[in-house]
Short mmCIF file of C-alpha atoms in Angstrom, two decimals:
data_model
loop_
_atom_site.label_atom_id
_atom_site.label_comp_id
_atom_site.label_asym_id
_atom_site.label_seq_id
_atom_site.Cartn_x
_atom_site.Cartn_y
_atom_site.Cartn_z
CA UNK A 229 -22.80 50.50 -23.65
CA UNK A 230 -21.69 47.90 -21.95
CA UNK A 231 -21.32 44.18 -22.66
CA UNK A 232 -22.14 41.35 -20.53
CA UNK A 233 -20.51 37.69 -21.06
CA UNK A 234 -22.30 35.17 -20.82
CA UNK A 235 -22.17 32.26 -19.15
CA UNK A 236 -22.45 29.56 -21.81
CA UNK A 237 -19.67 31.70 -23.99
CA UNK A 238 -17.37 31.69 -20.65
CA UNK A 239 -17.85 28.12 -20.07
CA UNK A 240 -17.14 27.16 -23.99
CA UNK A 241 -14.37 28.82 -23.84
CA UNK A 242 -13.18 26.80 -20.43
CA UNK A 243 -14.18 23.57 -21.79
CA UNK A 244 -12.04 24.34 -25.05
CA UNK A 245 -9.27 25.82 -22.79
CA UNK A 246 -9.26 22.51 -20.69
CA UNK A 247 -9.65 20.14 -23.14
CA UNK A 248 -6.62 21.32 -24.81
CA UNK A 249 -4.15 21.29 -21.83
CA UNK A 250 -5.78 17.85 -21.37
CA UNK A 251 -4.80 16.74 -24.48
CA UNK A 252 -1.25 18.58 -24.08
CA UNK A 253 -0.79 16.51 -21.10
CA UNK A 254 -1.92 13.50 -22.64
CA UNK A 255 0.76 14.00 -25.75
CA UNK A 256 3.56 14.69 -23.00
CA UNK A 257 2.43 11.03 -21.27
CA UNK A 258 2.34 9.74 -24.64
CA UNK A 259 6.12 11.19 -25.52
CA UNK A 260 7.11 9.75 -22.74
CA UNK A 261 5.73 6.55 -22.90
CA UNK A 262 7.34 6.49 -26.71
CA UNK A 263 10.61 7.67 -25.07
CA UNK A 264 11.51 4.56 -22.95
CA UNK A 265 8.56 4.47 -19.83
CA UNK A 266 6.65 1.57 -22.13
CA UNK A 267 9.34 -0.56 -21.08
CA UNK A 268 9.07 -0.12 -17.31
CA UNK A 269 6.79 -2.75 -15.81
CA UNK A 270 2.70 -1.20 -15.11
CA UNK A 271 4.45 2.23 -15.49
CA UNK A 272 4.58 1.77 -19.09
CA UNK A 273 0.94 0.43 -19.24
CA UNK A 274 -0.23 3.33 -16.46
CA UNK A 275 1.24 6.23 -19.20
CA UNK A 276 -0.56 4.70 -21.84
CA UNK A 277 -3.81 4.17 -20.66
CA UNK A 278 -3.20 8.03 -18.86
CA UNK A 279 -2.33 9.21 -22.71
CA UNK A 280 -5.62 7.66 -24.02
CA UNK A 281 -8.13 8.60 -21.18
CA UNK A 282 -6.64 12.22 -21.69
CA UNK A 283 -7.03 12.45 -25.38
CA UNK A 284 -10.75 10.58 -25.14
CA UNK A 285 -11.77 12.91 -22.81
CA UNK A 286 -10.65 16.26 -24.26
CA UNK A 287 -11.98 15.45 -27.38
CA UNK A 288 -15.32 14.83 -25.73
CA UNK A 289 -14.82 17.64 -23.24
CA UNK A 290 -14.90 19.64 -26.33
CA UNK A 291 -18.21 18.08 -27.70
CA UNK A 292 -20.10 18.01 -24.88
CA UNK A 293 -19.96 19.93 -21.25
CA UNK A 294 -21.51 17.34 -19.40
CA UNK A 295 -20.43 17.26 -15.53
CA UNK A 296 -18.82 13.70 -15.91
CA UNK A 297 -16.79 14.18 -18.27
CA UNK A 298 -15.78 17.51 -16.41
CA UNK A 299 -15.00 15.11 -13.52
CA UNK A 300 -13.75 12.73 -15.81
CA UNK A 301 -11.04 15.31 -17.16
CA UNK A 302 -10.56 16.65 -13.46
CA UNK A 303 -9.83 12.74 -12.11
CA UNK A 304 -7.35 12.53 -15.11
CA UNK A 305 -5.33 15.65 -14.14
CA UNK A 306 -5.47 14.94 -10.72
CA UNK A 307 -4.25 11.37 -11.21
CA UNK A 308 -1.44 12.37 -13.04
CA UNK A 309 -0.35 14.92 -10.61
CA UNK A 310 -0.90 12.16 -7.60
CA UNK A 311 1.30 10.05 -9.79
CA UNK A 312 4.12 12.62 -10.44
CA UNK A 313 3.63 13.34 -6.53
CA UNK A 314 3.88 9.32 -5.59
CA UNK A 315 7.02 8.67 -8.20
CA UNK A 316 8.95 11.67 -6.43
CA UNK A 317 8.33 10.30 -2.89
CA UNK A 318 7.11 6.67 -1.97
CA UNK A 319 7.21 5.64 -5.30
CA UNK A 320 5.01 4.02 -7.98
CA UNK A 321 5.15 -0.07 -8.40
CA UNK A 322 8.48 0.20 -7.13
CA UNK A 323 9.73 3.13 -9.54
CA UNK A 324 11.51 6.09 -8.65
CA UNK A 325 12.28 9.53 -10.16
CA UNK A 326 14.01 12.74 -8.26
CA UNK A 327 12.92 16.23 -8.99
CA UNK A 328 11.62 17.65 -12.86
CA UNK A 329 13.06 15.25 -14.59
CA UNK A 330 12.23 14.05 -17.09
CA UNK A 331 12.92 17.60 -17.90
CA UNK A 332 10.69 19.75 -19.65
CA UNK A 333 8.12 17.24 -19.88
CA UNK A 334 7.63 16.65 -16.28
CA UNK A 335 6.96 20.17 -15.49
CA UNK A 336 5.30 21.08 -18.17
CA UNK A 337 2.60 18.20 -18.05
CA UNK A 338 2.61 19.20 -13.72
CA UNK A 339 1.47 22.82 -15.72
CA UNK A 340 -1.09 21.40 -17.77
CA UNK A 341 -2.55 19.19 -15.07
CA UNK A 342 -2.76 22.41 -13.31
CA UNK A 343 -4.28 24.19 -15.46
CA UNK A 344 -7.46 21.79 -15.92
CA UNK A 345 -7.95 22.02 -12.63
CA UNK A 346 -7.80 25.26 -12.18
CA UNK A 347 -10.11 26.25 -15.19
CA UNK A 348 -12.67 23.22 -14.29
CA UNK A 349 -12.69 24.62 -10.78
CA UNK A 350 -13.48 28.61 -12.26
CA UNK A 351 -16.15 26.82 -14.24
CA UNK A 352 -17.70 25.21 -11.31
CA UNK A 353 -17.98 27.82 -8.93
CA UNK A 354 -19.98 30.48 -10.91
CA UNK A 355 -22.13 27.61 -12.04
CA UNK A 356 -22.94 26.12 -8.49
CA UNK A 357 -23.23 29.99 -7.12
CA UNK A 358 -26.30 30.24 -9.97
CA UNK A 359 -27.46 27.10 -8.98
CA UNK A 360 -28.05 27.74 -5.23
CA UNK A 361 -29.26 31.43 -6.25
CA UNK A 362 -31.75 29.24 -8.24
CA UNK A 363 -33.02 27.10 -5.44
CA UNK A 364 -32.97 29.80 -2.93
CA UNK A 365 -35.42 31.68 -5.30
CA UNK A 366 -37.52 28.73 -5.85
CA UNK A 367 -37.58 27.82 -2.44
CA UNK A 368 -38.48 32.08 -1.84
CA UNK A 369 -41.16 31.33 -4.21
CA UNK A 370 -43.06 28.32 -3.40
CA UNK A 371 -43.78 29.72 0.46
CA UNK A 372 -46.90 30.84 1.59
CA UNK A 373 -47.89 34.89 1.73
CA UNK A 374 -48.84 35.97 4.86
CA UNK A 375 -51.55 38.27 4.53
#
């Protein structure tokens, strides 16, 4: 006997997988913020409002799979990582940082940012690739016989 997963299980189990490296991430910005970055001019502000979109978001993520706030929590990880990309090149407002440091936090919220998208994007695939099978079969069905 064999036994199939289904989809909604799968995708629960994604939404509860990135909600909670969501939230990780959002503790890490939060740390941080607590650690010294409030005091840095908009950097301070950008972690905090980064910490509190993350934590809003997972714990609606886990409430509800609605696409928005699956692109909500995908914007969020990506922003962060565009962030950590900007401050380690061009720079952010002016601010500067070199490598993984703050170290662990740095790489381990780069992980969890990661991870989101990664899991969002496994979610979203098997879902659109049921989708179109939909239409294509609705589309199959609505022509006219020829007989």
């Amino acid at each position: 006997m064999r036994l199939e997963r289904s989809p909604a299980v799968a995708d629960q189990v994604g939404r509860l997988a990135a909600a909670a490296l969501l939230a990780i991430s959002g503790y890490i910005h939060f740390d941080l913020y607590r650690d010294g970055y409030r005091v840095i001019p908009r950097i301070g502000t950008m972690f905090l409002i980064q910490e509190s979109g993350s934590f809003a978001v997972a714990f609606l993520l886990i409430i509800s799979g609605s696409f928005v706030l699956r692109l909500a929590a995908a914007g969020l990880a990506g922003g962060a990582l565009v962030g950590f990309v900007l401050s380690r090149t061009v720079g952010v407002f002016g601010f500067t940082e070199r490598g993984l440091n703050p170290a662990p936090d740095a790489l381990n919220s780069v992980l969890a940012e990661i991870g989101v998208l990664v899991i969002l994007t496994a979610l979203l695939v098997p879902a659109a690739l049921r989708w179109r099978r939909h239409r294509i079969a609705t589309a199959a069905a609505s022509l006219p016989t020829l007989a």
